Amino acid sequence: MSRIVTIGAAQLGPIARNESRQEVVARLIALLEQGARHGCDLVVYPELALTTFFPRWWIEDDDELKSWFEREMPSAATRPLFERAKSLGIGFNLGFAELIQEDGSERRFNTSILVDKQGKIVGKYRKVHLPGHHDNEPWRPFQHLEKRYFERGNLGFPVFKAFDGVVGMAICNDRRWPEVYRVMGLQGVELVLIGYNTPVHNPPAPDQDAHADFHNHLVMQSGAYQNGCWVVGVAKAGKEEGVDHIGQSCIIAPSGQIVAQCSTLGDEIAVARCDLDLTSSYKTTIFNFAMHREPDTYKMIVERKGAIPPA
Ligand code: CDV
């Protein structure tokens, strides 16, 4: 048996501060059209794919801050992407900053959506692990103000029946936390889609800079293997407004192996034919959760806050 989904990891190079949504959407459509020539069913874009990574700046003016957010999806600027994707019969995963009225107040999230081949939004995820800091820290060469500009996601880690399989999403820093994959793994996830913006330099821990690429692949390859699922990780890469970002967008099989990878730091699509049935070998043997996990023991250890004493 095989359930082939041809997937394009559509990496973006830098987006300038003054680049308009329309200009960025034209780049997204160019990548989509390349994906169509390679037979893609699904194209995956990065985190906050419509603008520059604005949390690198301390922004005091609320109107200026709001200008980086989308109030509706599709919006006037993104509708051409939805229409072109529908006409090509390709689904997509897109990250953007979301501003909505919810529960009577204005709320801001770092969000990603899954759009099916008919142009319908069939899934939404809001980033849970917000890295960085809340206050201005002028000692840094650039800020990382996700904790100030976004609320923690309030949708959990849902999975969606789509593209002939079970699909989940995560956003950037989420990919470093094993429980993200496992919570979706426990729901049978077969394909996890992840967009990211990762600066090479980590101001609080510059000793880790040399390992930025290694850690990127380490966490996603582990997540894939340990949950028997495909993982697609897509960067906004290159030097954006003076800050270097890693690339390395890739498609990872349930074996944990990278089967396609971008080799530049610019706009580039890496394509792979992903057989969702390859997940079952892992899910029914070494990572058969029902047969081999020991949740009662994990719970007991956590509750005792230490090791189990010998019998
Ligand atoms: N956008 C991110 O979430 N970036 C973080 C950086 C700041 C460490 C990441 O985990 O890649």
Short mmCIF file of C-alpha atoms and ligand atoms in Angstrom, two decimals:
data_model
loop_
_atom_site.label_atom_id
_atom_site.label_comp_id
_atom_site.label_asym_id
_atom_site.label_seq_id
_atom_site.Cartn_x
_atom_site.Cartn_y
_atom_site.Cartn_z
CA MET A 1 0.00 0.00 0.00
CA SER A 2 1.13 3.54 -0.53
CA ARG A 3 -0.40 6.97 0.03
CA ILE A 4 1.88 9.34 -1.81
CA VAL A 5 1.66 13.07 -1.05
CA THR A 6 4.14 15.13 -3.05
CA ILE A 7 5.27 17.96 -0.79
CA GLY A 8 7.26 21.12 -1.49
CA ALA A 9 9.23 22.78 1.32
CA ALA A 10 9.01 26.37 0.03
CA GLN A 11 11.83 28.22 1.73
CA LEU A 12 11.88 32.03 1.58
CA GLY A 13 14.94 34.20 1.52
CA PRO A 14 14.85 37.44 3.52
CA ILE A 15 11.85 39.77 3.41
CA ALA A 16 12.75 43.45 3.69
CA ARG A 17 10.97 45.71 6.18
CA ASN A 18 9.52 47.79 3.34
CA GLU A 19 8.46 44.84 1.16
CA SER A 20 4.68 44.87 0.65
CA ARG A 21 2.35 41.91 1.22
CA GLN A 22 1.64 41.95 -2.53
CA GLU A 23 5.34 41.58 -3.35
CA VAL A 24 5.73 38.73 -0.87
CA VAL A 25 2.61 36.96 -2.16
CA ALA A 26 4.07 37.16 -5.68
CA ARG A 27 7.14 35.29 -4.35
CA LEU A 28 4.90 32.70 -2.66
CA ILE A 29 3.02 32.18 -5.92
CA ALA A 30 6.29 31.77 -7.88
CA LEU A 31 7.29 28.98 -5.46
CA LEU A 32 3.82 27.46 -5.74
CA GLU A 33 4.15 27.36 -9.52
CA GLN A 34 7.54 25.66 -9.24
CA GLY A 35 5.88 23.15 -6.92
CA ALA A 36 3.16 22.57 -9.52
CA ARG A 37 5.81 21.72 -12.14
CA HIS A 38 7.16 19.09 -9.72
CA GLY A 39 3.69 17.63 -9.14
CA CYS A 40 3.21 18.96 -5.60
CA ASP A 41 -0.02 18.25 -3.72
CA LEU A 42 1.01 20.44 -0.78
CA VAL A 43 3.40 23.39 -0.42
CA VAL A 44 4.69 24.43 3.01
CA TYR A 45 5.77 28.03 3.73
CA PRO A 46 7.68 29.46 6.74
CA GLU A 47 6.54 31.04 10.01
CA LEU A 48 5.32 34.68 9.60
CA ALA A 49 5.69 34.23 5.86
CA LEU A 50 4.02 37.47 4.77
CA THR A 51 6.38 40.00 6.37
CA THR A 52 9.83 40.53 7.76
CA PHE A 53 10.36 39.05 11.24
CA PHE A 54 9.09 42.15 13.07
CA PRO A 55 9.59 40.83 16.69
CA ARG A 56 13.25 41.77 16.25
CA TRP A 57 12.23 45.40 16.88
CA TRP A 58 10.94 47.21 19.97
CA ILE A 59 7.76 48.83 18.62
CA GLU A 60 5.96 51.28 20.91
CA ASP A 61 3.33 52.57 18.51
CA ASP A 62 0.33 50.22 18.61
CA ASP A 63 -0.85 51.12 15.10
CA GLU A 64 2.60 50.35 13.75
CA LEU A 65 2.61 47.02 15.58
CA LYS A 66 -0.85 46.14 14.28
CA SER A 67 0.29 46.84 10.73
CA TRP A 68 2.29 43.57 10.84
CA PHE A 69 -0.83 41.51 11.59
CA GLU A 70 -3.57 40.01 9.36
CA ARG A 71 -7.15 40.72 10.45
CA GLU A 72 -8.71 38.18 8.09
CA MET A 73 -7.61 35.21 6.04
CA PRO A 74 -7.74 35.21 3.11
CA SER A 75 -7.17 38.95 3.03
CA ALA A 76 -7.15 41.15 -0.06
CA ALA A 77 -3.38 40.66 -0.30
CA THR A 78 -3.39 36.87 0.16
CA ARG A 79 -6.48 36.07 -1.94
CA PRO A 80 -4.36 35.70 -5.13
CA LEU A 81 -2.36 32.94 -3.38
CA PHE A 82 -5.55 31.09 -2.40
CA GLU A 83 -6.92 31.45 -5.94
CA ARG A 84 -3.73 30.37 -7.71
CA ALA A 85 -3.32 27.37 -5.38
CA LYS A 86 -6.93 26.33 -6.00
CA SER A 87 -6.52 26.65 -9.77
CA LEU A 88 -3.38 24.47 -9.60
CA GLY A 89 -5.06 21.98 -7.23
CA ILE A 90 -2.38 22.43 -4.57
CA GLY A 91 -2.91 22.79 -0.84
CA PHE A 92 -0.64 24.88 1.37
CA ASN A 93 0.48 25.64 4.91
CA LEU A 94 1.08 29.33 5.68
CA GLY A 95 2.34 31.12 8.78
CA PHE A 96 1.24 34.68 9.63
CA ALA A 97 0.58 37.08 12.52
CA GLU A 98 -3.11 36.90 13.44
CA LEU A 99 -5.11 39.75 15.02
CA ILE A 100 -8.68 38.90 15.96
CA GLN A 101 -11.57 39.81 18.21
CA GLU A 102 -12.16 36.78 20.43
CA ASP A 103 -14.08 36.51 23.72
CA GLY A 104 -14.78 40.25 23.55
CA SER A 105 -11.17 41.37 23.34
CA GLU A 106 -8.45 41.90 20.77
CA ARG A 107 -6.03 39.00 20.63
CA ARG A 108 -2.74 38.39 18.81
CA PHE A 109 -1.29 35.03 17.87
CA ASN A 110 1.56 33.59 15.82
CA THR A 111 -0.57 31.36 13.61
CA SER A 112 -0.39 28.81 10.83
CA ILE A 113 -3.17 27.47 8.63
CA LEU A 114 -3.64 24.39 6.50
CA VAL A 115 -5.49 24.96 3.22
CA ASP A 116 -6.77 22.05 1.16
CA LYS A 117 -6.61 21.63 -2.63
CA GLN A 118 -10.01 23.32 -2.97
CA GLY A 119 -8.73 26.48 -1.28
CA LYS A 120 -10.58 25.84 2.00
CA ILE A 121 -8.93 26.41 5.38
CA VAL A 122 -9.14 22.99 7.04
CA GLY A 123 -6.83 23.50 10.01
CA LYS A 124 -5.43 26.20 12.26
CA TYR A 125 -2.64 26.18 14.85
CA ARG A 126 -1.43 28.96 17.18
CA LYS A 127 2.17 28.85 18.43
CA VAL A 128 2.44 27.66 22.02
CA HIS A 129 6.18 28.03 22.78
CA LEU A 130 6.92 31.74 22.40
CA PRO A 131 10.66 32.34 22.73
CA GLY A 132 12.50 35.52 23.62
CA HIS A 133 11.50 38.17 26.14
CA HIS A 134 8.80 40.68 27.07
CA ASP A 135 10.71 43.90 27.75
CA ASN A 136 13.17 45.95 25.74
CA GLU A 137 16.69 44.60 26.23
CA PRO A 138 18.99 47.13 24.58
CA TRP A 139 22.12 45.03 25.25
CA ARG A 140 20.99 42.64 22.51
CA PRO A 141 22.10 43.27 18.92
CA PHE A 142 18.45 42.59 17.99
CA GLN A 143 15.34 41.95 20.05
CA HIS A 144 13.15 38.83 20.13
CA LEU A 145 9.82 40.12 21.43
CA GLU A 146 7.47 37.25 20.70
CA LYS A 147 6.50 37.10 24.38
CA ARG A 148 5.35 40.74 24.14
CA TYR A 149 3.63 40.75 20.77
CA PHE A 150 1.82 37.38 20.88
CA GLU A 151 -0.31 35.44 23.31
CA ARG A 152 0.41 31.78 23.91
CA GLY A 153 -1.62 29.68 21.46
CA ASN A 154 -4.99 28.52 22.78
CA LEU A 155 -5.80 25.71 20.37
CA GLY A 156 -3.59 22.95 21.78
CA PHE A 157 -1.86 20.67 19.28
CA PRO A 158 -4.71 19.52 17.05
CA VAL A 159 -4.40 17.11 14.12
CA PHE A 160 -6.52 17.20 10.98
CA LYS A 161 -7.70 14.57 8.51
CA ALA A 162 -6.35 16.04 5.28
CA PHE A 163 -4.23 15.07 2.27
CA ASP A 164 -5.24 11.45 2.71
CA GLY A 165 -3.63 11.36 6.15
CA VAL A 166 -3.43 12.86 9.64
CA VAL A 167 -1.71 16.25 9.61
CA GLY A 168 -0.49 18.50 12.43
CA MET A 169 1.33 21.82 12.61
CA ALA A 170 3.93 23.44 14.84
CA ILE A 171 5.74 26.77 14.61
CA CYS A 172 9.46 27.40 14.98
CA ASN A 173 10.47 27.14 18.66
CA ASP A 174 7.77 24.45 19.14
CA ARG A 175 9.98 22.12 17.11
CA ARG A 176 12.56 21.95 19.90
CA TRP A 177 10.11 20.42 22.41
CA PRO A 178 9.60 16.63 22.18
CA GLU A 179 6.15 16.82 23.75
CA VAL A 180 4.86 18.76 20.76
CA TYR A 181 5.45 15.82 18.43
CA ARG A 182 4.37 13.31 21.07
CA VAL A 183 1.02 15.01 21.80
CA MET A 184 0.32 14.86 18.07
CA GLY A 185 1.85 11.38 17.83
CA LEU A 186 -0.65 10.18 20.44
CA GLN A 187 -3.37 11.42 18.08
CA GLY A 188 -1.89 9.40 15.22
CA VAL A 189 -0.16 12.21 13.35
CA GLU A 190 1.48 11.14 10.08
CA LEU A 191 2.75 14.50 8.82
CA VAL A 192 3.92 17.51 10.87
CA LEU A 193 4.36 20.87 9.11
CA ILE A 194 6.70 23.43 10.71
CA GLY A 195 7.73 26.92 9.62
CA TYR A 196 10.61 28.76 11.29
CA ASN A 197 12.68 31.98 11.55
CA THR A 198 15.87 31.07 13.39
CA PRO A 199 18.65 33.63 13.81
CA VAL A 200 22.13 32.10 13.73
CA HIS A 201 23.08 34.20 16.75
CA ASN A 202 21.40 33.48 20.08
CA PRO A 203 22.27 36.55 22.22
CA PRO A 204 21.78 34.90 25.66
CA ALA A 205 23.84 31.83 24.63
CA PRO A 206 26.35 32.65 21.88
CA ASP A 207 28.15 29.36 22.62
CA GLN A 208 25.24 27.65 20.82
CA ASP A 209 25.60 29.65 17.59
CA ALA A 210 27.99 27.14 16.03
CA HIS A 211 25.38 24.42 16.50
CA ALA A 212 22.33 26.25 15.10
CA ASP A 213 22.12 24.13 11.95
CA PHE A 214 22.83 20.89 13.81
CA HIS A 215 20.17 21.53 16.45
CA ASN A 216 17.62 22.43 13.78
CA HIS A 217 17.88 19.05 12.11
CA LEU A 218 18.46 17.15 15.36
CA VAL A 219 15.11 18.12 16.87
CA MET A 220 13.04 17.56 13.73
CA GLN A 221 14.69 14.25 12.81
CA SER A 222 14.17 12.99 16.37
CA GLY A 223 10.54 14.11 16.35
CA ALA A 224 9.94 12.26 13.09
CA TYR A 225 11.58 9.01 14.13
CA GLN A 226 10.25 8.89 17.70
CA ASN A 227 6.68 9.32 16.48
CA GLY A 228 6.88 7.48 13.17
CA CYS A 229 5.80 10.49 11.12
CA TRP A 230 6.94 12.74 8.30
CA VAL A 231 8.21 16.20 9.29
CA VAL A 232 8.54 19.15 6.93
CA GLY A 233 10.57 22.08 8.29
CA VAL A 234 10.68 25.33 6.30
CA ALA A 235 12.84 28.38 6.96
CA LYS A 236 12.79 32.04 6.26
CA ALA A 237 16.50 32.16 5.63
CA GLY A 238 19.40 34.47 4.94
CA LYS A 239 20.35 37.96 6.10
CA GLU A 240 17.11 39.81 6.90
CA GLU A 241 17.46 43.43 8.01
CA GLY A 242 21.04 42.72 9.11
CA VAL A 243 20.26 39.50 11.02
CA ASP A 244 21.51 36.14 9.67
CA HIS A 245 19.01 33.27 9.71
CA ILE A 246 19.61 29.58 9.13
CA GLY A 247 18.14 27.83 6.09
CA GLN A 248 18.27 24.04 5.79
CA SER A 249 14.58 23.62 4.97
CA CYS A 250 13.98 19.91 4.64
CA ILE A 251 11.62 16.97 4.39
CA ILE A 252 12.20 14.15 6.88
CA ALA A 253 10.92 10.58 6.58
CA PRO A 254 9.57 8.54 9.51
CA SER A 255 12.97 6.80 9.59
CA GLY A 256 14.39 10.17 10.69
CA GLN A 257 16.30 10.55 7.42
CA ILE A 258 16.29 13.80 5.44
CA VAL A 259 15.01 12.98 1.96
CA ALA A 260 15.06 16.50 0.45
CA GLN A 261 16.79 19.71 1.52
CA CYS A 262 17.29 23.27 0.30
CA SER A 263 20.89 24.21 -0.37
CA THR A 264 20.65 28.02 -0.55
CA LEU A 265 19.54 30.79 1.81
CA GLY A 266 17.09 32.21 -0.72
CA ASP A 267 13.70 31.41 -2.25
CA GLU A 268 13.94 27.71 -3.08
CA ILE A 269 11.66 24.69 -3.11
CA ALA A 270 12.75 21.18 -2.08
CA VAL A 271 10.35 18.45 -3.17
CA ALA A 272 9.79 14.87 -2.03
CA ARG A 273 7.23 12.17 -2.70
CA CYS A 274 6.11 11.30 0.83
CA ASP A 275 4.44 7.93 1.30
CA LEU A 276 2.27 8.29 4.41
CA ASP A 277 2.09 4.49 4.66
CA LEU A 278 5.79 4.46 5.59
CA THR A 279 4.63 5.64 9.02
CA SER A 280 3.00 2.30 9.86
CA SER A 281 6.24 0.31 10.15
CA TYR A 282 7.30 2.57 13.05
CA LYS A 283 3.85 3.04 14.55
CA THR A 284 3.19 -0.71 14.70
CA THR A 285 6.59 -1.89 15.98
CA ILE A 286 9.21 0.04 17.94
CA PHE A 287 6.92 3.05 18.52
CA ASN A 288 3.68 1.17 19.03
CA PHE A 289 2.56 3.47 21.83
CA ALA A 290 -0.31 1.26 23.05
CA MET A 291 2.03 -1.70 23.41
CA HIS A 292 5.26 -0.13 24.69
CA ARG A 293 4.72 3.27 26.32
CA GLU A 294 4.60 3.36 30.13
CA PRO A 295 2.51 6.42 30.96
CA ASP A 296 1.68 5.27 34.49
CA THR A 297 5.38 5.05 35.31
CA TYR A 298 6.14 8.46 33.78
CA LYS A 299 3.31 9.99 35.82
CA MET A 300 4.50 8.36 39.03
CA ILE A 301 8.05 9.70 38.51
CA VAL A 302 6.84 13.22 37.81
CA GLU A 303 4.51 13.20 40.81
CA ARG A 304 7.26 11.98 43.12
CA LYS A 305 9.63 14.48 41.49
CA GLY A 306 12.42 11.91 41.39
CA ALA A 307 13.52 8.39 40.69
CA ILE A 308 11.51 5.33 41.67
CA PRO A 309 13.17 3.73 44.71
CA PRO A 310 14.45 0.18 44.05
CA ALA A 311 11.93 -2.58 44.93
N1 CDV B 1 11.02 32.19 15.77
C1 CDV B 1 11.52 31.37 16.72
O1 CDV B 1 10.77 30.74 17.45
N2 CDV B 1 12.86 31.33 16.83
C2 CDV B 1 13.56 30.60 17.86
C3 CDV B 1 14.87 31.25 18.21
C4 CDV B 1 14.66 32.59 18.81
C5 CDV B 1 15.68 30.40 19.17
C6 CDV B 1 13.81 29.15 17.45
O2 CDV B 1 13.60 28.27 18.31
O3 CDV B 1 14.29 28.89 16.35
#
